[in-house]
CSV table of C-alpha atoms and ligand atoms in Angstrom, one decimal:
chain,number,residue,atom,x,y,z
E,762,UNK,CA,0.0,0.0,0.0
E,763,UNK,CA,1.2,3.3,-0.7
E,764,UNK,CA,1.5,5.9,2.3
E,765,UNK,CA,2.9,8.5,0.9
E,766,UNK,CA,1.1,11.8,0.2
E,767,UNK,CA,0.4,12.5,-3.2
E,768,UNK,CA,2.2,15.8,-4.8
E,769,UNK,CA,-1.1,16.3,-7.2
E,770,UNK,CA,-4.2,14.3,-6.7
E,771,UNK,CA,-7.4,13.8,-8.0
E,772,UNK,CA,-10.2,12.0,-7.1
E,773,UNK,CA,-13.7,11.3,-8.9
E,774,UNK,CA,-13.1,13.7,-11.7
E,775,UNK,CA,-16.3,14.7,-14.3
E,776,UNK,CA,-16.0,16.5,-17.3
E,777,UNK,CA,-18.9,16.5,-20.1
E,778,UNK,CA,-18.8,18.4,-22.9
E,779,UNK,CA,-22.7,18.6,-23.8
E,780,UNK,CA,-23.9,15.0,-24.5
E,781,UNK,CA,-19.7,14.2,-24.5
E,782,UNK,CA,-18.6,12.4,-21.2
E,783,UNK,CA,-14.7,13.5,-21.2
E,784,UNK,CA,-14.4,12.0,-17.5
E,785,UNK,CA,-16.7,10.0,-16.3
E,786,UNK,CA,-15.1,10.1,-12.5
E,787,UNK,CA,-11.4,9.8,-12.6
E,788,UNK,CA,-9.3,9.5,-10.0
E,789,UNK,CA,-5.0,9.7,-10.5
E,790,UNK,CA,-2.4,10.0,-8.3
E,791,UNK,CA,1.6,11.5,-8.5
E,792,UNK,CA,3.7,10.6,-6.5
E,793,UNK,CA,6.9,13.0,-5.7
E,794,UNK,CA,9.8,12.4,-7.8
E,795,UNK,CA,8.1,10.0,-10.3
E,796,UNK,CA,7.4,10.0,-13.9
E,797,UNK,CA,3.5,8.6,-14.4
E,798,UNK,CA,2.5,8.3,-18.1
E,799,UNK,CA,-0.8,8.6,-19.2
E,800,UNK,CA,-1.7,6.5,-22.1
E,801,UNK,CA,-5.4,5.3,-23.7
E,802,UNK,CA,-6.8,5.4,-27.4
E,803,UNK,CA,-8.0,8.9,-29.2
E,804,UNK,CA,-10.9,9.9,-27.3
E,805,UNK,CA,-10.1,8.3,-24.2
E,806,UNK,CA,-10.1,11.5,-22.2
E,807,UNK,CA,-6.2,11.9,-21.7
E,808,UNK,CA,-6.0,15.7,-22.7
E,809,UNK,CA,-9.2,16.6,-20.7
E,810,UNK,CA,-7.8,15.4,-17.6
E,811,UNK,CA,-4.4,17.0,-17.5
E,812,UNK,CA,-6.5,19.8,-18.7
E,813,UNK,CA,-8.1,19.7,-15.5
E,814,UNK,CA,-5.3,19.4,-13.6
E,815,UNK,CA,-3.6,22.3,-15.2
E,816,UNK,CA,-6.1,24.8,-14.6
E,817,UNK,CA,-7.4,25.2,-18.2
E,818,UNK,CA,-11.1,23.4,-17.7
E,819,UNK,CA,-12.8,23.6,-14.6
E,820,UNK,CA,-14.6,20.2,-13.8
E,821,UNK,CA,-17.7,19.5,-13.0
E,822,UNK,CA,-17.0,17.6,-10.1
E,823,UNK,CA,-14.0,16.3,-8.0
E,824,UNK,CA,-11.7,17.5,-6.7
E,825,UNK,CA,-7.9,18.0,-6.6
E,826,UNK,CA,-5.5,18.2,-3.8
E,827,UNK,CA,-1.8,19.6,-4.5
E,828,UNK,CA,0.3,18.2,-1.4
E,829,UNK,CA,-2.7,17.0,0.5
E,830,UNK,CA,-4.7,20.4,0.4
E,831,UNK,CA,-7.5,21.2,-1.6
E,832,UNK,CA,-6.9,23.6,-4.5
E,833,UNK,CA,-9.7,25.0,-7.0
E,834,UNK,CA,-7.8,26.7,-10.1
E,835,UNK,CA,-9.6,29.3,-12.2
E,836,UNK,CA,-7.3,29.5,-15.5
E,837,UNK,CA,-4.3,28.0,-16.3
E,838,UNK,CA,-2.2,31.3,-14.8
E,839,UNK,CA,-3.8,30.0,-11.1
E,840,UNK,CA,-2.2,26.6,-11.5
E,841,UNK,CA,1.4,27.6,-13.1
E,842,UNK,CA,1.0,29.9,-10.0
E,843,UNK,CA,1.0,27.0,-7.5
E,844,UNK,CA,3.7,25.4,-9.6
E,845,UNK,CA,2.1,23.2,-12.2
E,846,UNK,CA,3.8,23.6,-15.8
E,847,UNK,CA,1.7,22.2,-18.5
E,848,UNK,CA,2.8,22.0,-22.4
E,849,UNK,CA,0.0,20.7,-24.4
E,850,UNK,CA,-0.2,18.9,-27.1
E,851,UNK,CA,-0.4,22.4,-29.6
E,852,UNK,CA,2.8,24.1,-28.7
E,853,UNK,CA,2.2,27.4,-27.0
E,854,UNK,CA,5.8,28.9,-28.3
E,855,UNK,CA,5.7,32.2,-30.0
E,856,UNK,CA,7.9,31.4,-33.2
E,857,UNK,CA,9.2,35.1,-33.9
E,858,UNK,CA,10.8,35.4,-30.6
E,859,UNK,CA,14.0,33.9,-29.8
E,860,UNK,CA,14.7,30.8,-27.3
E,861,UNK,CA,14.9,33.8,-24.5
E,862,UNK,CA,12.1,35.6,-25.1
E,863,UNK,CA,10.2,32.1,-25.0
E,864,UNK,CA,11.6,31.1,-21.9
E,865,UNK,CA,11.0,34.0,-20.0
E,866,UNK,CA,7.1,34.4,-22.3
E,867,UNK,CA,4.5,35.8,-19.9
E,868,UNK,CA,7.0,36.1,-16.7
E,869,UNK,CA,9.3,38.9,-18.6
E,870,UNK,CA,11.1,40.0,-15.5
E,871,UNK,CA,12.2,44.1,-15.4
E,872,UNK,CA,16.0,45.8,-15.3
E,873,UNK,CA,16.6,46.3,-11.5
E,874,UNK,CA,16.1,49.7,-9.5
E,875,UNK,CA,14.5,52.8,-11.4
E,876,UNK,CA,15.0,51.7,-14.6
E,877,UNK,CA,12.4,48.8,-14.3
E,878,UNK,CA,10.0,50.1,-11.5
E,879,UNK,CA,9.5,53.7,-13.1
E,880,UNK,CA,10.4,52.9,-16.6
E,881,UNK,CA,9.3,49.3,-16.5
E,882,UNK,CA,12.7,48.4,-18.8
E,883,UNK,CA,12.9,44.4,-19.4
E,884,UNK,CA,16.0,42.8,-18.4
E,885,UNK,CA,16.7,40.9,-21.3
E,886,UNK,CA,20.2,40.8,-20.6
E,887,UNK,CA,19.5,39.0,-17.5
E,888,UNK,CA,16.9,36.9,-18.7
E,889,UNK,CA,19.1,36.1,-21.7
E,890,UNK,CA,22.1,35.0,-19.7
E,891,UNK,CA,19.7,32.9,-17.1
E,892,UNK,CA,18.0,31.1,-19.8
E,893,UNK,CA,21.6,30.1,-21.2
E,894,UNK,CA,22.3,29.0,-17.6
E,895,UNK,CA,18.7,27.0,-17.7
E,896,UNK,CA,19.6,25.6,-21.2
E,897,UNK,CA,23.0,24.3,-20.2
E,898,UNK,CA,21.8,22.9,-16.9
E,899,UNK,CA,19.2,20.9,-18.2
E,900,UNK,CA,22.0,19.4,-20.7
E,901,UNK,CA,20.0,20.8,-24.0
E,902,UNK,CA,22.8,20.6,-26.4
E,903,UNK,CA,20.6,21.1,-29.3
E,904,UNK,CA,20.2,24.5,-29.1
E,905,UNK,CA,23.5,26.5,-29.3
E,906,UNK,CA,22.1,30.1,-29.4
E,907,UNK,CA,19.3,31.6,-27.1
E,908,UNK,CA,19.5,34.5,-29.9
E,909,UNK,CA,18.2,32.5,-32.3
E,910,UNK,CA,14.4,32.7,-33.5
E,911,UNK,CA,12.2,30.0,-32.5
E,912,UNK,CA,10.7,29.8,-36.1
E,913,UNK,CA,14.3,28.6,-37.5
E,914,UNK,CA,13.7,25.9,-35.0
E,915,UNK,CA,13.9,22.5,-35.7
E,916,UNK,CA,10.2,20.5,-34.5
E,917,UNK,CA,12.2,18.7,-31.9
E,918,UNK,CA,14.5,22.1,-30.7
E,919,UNK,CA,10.8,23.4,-30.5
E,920,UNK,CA,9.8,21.0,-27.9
E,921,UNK,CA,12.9,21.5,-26.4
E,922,UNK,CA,12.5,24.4,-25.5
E,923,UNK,CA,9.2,24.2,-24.5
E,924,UNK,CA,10.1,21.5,-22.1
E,925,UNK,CA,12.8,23.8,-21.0
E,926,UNK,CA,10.0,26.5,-20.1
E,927,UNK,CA,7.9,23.9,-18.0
E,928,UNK,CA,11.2,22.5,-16.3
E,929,UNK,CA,12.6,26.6,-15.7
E,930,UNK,CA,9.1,27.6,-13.9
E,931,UNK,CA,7.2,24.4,-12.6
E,932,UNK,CA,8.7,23.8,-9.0
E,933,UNK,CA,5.8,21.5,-8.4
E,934,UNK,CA,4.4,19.4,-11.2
E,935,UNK,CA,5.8,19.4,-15.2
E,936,UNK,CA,2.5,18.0,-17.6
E,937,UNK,CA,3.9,17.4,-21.3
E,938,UNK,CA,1.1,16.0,-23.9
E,939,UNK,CA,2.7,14.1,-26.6
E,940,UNK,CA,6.1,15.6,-26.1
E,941,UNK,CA,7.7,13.5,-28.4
E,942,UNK,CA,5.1,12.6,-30.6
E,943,UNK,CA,6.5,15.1,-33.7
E,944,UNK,CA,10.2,14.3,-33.1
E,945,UNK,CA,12.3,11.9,-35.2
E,946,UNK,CA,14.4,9.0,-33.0
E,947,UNK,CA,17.6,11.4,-31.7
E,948,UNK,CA,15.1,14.2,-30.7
E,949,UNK,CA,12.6,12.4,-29.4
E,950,UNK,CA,15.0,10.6,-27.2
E,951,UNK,CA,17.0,13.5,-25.9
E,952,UNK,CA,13.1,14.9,-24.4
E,953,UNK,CA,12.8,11.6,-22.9
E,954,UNK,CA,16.3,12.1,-21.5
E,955,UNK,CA,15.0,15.8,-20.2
E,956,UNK,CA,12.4,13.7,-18.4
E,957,UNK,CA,14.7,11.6,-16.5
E,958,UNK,CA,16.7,14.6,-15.8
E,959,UNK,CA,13.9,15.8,-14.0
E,960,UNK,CA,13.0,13.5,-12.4
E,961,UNK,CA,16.3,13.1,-11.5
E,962,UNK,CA,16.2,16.3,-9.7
E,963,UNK,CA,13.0,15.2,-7.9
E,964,UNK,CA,10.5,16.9,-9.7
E,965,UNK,CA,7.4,14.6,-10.5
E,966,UNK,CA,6.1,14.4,-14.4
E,967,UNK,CA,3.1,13.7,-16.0
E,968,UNK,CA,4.0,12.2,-19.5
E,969,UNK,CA,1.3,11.7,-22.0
E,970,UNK,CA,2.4,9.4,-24.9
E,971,UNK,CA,1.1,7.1,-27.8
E,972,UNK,CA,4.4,6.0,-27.9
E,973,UNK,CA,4.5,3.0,-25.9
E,974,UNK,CA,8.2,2.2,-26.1
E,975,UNK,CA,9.0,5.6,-24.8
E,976,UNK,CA,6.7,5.1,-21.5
E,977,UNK,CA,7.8,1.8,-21.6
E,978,UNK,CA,11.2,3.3,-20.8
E,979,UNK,CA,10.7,6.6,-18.5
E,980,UNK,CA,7.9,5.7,-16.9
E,981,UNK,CA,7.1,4.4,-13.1
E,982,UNK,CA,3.8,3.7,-13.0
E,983,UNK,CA,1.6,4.1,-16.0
E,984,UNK,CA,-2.2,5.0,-15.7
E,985,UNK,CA,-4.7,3.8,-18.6
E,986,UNK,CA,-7.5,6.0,-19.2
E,987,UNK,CA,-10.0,4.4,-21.4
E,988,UNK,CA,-13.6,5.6,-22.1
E,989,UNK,CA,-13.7,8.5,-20.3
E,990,UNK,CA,-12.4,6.4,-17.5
E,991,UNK,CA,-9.0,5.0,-15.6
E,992,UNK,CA,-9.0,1.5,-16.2
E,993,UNK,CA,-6.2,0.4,-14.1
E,994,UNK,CA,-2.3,1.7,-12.8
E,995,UNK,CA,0.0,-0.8,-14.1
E,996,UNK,CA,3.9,-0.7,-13.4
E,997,UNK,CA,6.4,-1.8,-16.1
E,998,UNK,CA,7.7,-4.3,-13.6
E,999,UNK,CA,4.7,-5.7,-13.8
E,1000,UNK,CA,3.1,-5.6,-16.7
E,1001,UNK,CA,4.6,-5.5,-20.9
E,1002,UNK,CA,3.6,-2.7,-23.6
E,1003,UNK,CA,1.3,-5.8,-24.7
E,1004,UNK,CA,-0.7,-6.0,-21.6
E,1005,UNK,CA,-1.0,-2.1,-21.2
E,1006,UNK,CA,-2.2,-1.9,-24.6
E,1007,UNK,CA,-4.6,-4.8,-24.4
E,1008,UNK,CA,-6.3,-3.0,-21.5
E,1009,UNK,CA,-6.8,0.1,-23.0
E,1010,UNK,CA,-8.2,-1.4,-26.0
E,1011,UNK,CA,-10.8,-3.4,-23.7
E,1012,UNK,CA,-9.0,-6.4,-25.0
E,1013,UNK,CA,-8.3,-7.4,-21.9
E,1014,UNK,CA,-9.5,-6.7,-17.8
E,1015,UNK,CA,-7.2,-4.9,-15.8
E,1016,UNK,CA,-5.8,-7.9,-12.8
F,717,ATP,N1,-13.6,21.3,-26.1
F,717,ATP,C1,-14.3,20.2,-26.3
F,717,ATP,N2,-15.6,20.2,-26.8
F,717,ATP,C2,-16.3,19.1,-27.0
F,717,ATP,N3,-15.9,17.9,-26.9
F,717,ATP,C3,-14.6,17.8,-26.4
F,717,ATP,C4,-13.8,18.9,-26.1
F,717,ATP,N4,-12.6,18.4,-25.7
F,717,ATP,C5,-12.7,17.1,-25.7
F,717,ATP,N5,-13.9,16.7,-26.1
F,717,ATP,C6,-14.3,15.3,-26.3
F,717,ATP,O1,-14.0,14.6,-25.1
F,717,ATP,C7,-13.5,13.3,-25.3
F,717,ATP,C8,-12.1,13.2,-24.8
F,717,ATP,O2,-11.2,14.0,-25.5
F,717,ATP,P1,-9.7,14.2,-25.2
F,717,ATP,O3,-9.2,15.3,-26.0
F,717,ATP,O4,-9.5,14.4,-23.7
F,717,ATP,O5,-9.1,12.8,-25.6
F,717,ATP,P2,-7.6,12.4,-25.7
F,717,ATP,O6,-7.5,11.1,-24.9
F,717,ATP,O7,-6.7,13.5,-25.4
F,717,ATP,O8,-7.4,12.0,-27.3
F,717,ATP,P3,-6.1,12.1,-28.2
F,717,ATP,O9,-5.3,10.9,-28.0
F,717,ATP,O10,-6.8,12.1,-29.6
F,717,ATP,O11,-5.4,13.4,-28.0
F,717,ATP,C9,-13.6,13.1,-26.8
F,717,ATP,O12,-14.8,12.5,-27.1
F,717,ATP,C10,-13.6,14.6,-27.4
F,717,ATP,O13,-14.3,14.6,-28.6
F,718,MG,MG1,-5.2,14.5,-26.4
């Protein structure tokens, strides 16, 4: 039995969208310093939960608890507040704006003294030279230049650094939908390396993936969401790609 306290919970989460059942009374559980994937079939309800859990819907009932308290987040800006990151399936990078700009998109932070208080100047300096320190830390070695314009961006350097804006800001919780569903083999294998690494660091994840070889190989526990419901939490210890993807399919009964 597991005794530990939960770093995000939910429990009996609904979510219709008229005469659409989303969630039909989920319930999901992260642990601190694990990575849970979240797989199940087109439909299944996947985005609408960690929607839920990342502020963007509201549900209709349930509730959440972040460490053991109950939270209620109205908008996505109330949950990044309380330290859930979240990058959904459609990118939200700005491609005109360098790697930077990105990084620091929505949390700009001002020059210090008089300069940013009365003239409210942006201290891109800073910001620049903090997101190289980010980059490097996180061991992104596929982008070289925080100068350069995400739009000149390779797919995968774009999830990279999108990952790299979750991983900068989250202190809590870091949600990524399909992170490495557009990415050829190299790229889509240094994100699943960025996962480890932050895990690695202690910070819980929430990977969704149609890609079972990659949860296969990051994940701890994997939760499988089918029909608008959780079907069961399997472990790869216990239980193959096979088995995971017979139960989503209804193929099989969870044990
Ligand atoms: N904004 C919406 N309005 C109406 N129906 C919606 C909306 N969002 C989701 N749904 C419906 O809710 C159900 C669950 O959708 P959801 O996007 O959560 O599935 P998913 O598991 O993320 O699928 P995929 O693997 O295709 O991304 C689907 O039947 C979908 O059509
Ligand atoms: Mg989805």
């Amino acid at each position: 039995m597991e005794t530990r306290t939960p770093v995000l919970q939910a429990t009996n989460l609904v979510k219709t969208f008229g005469r659409v059942v989303a969630l039909d009374g989920v319930d999901l559980e992260l642990y601190p310093g694990e990575v849970l994937a979240i797989i199940g079939d087109n439909g299944a309800g996947k985005s609408s939960l960690i929607k839920c859990l990342s502020g963007a819907y509201t549900p209709d009932a349930g509730q959440l608890l972040l460490d053991g308290q109950p939270v209620r987040f109205h908008g996505a800006q109330e949950a990044r507040a309380a330290g859930i990151e979240t990058v959904y399936q459609t990118l939200a990078v700005s491609p005109a704006l360098d790697i930077a700009s990105n990084l620091y998109l929505g949390r700009e932070e001002r020059r210090p003294g008089v300069l940013g208080s009365v003239f409210r100047m942006l201290d891109t300096k800073g910001m620049r030279q903090r997101s190289e320190e980010q980059v490097k830390r996180l061991g992104i070695t596929t982008l070289q230049d925080t100068t350069q314009a995400v739009e000149t961006l390779s797919g995968g350097q774009r999830q990279a650094v999108a990952v790299a804006r979750a991983a900068a800001f989250g202190s809590k919780v870091i949600i990524l939908d399909e992170p490495t569903a557009a990415l050829g083999v190299r790229e889509g294998n240094q994100v699943l390396q960025m996962i480890r690494d932050l895990r690695n660091r202690g910070l819980p994840v929430i990977l969704i993936s149609h890609n079972m070889q990659h949860v296969f190989e990051v994940a701890d526990r994997v939760h499988i969401q089918r029909l608008g419901r959780r079907a069961a939490v399997v472990t790869p210890e216990t239980h193959s790609a096979e088995d995971a993807v017979a139960i989503m399919t209804g193929a099989k009964q969870a044990a």
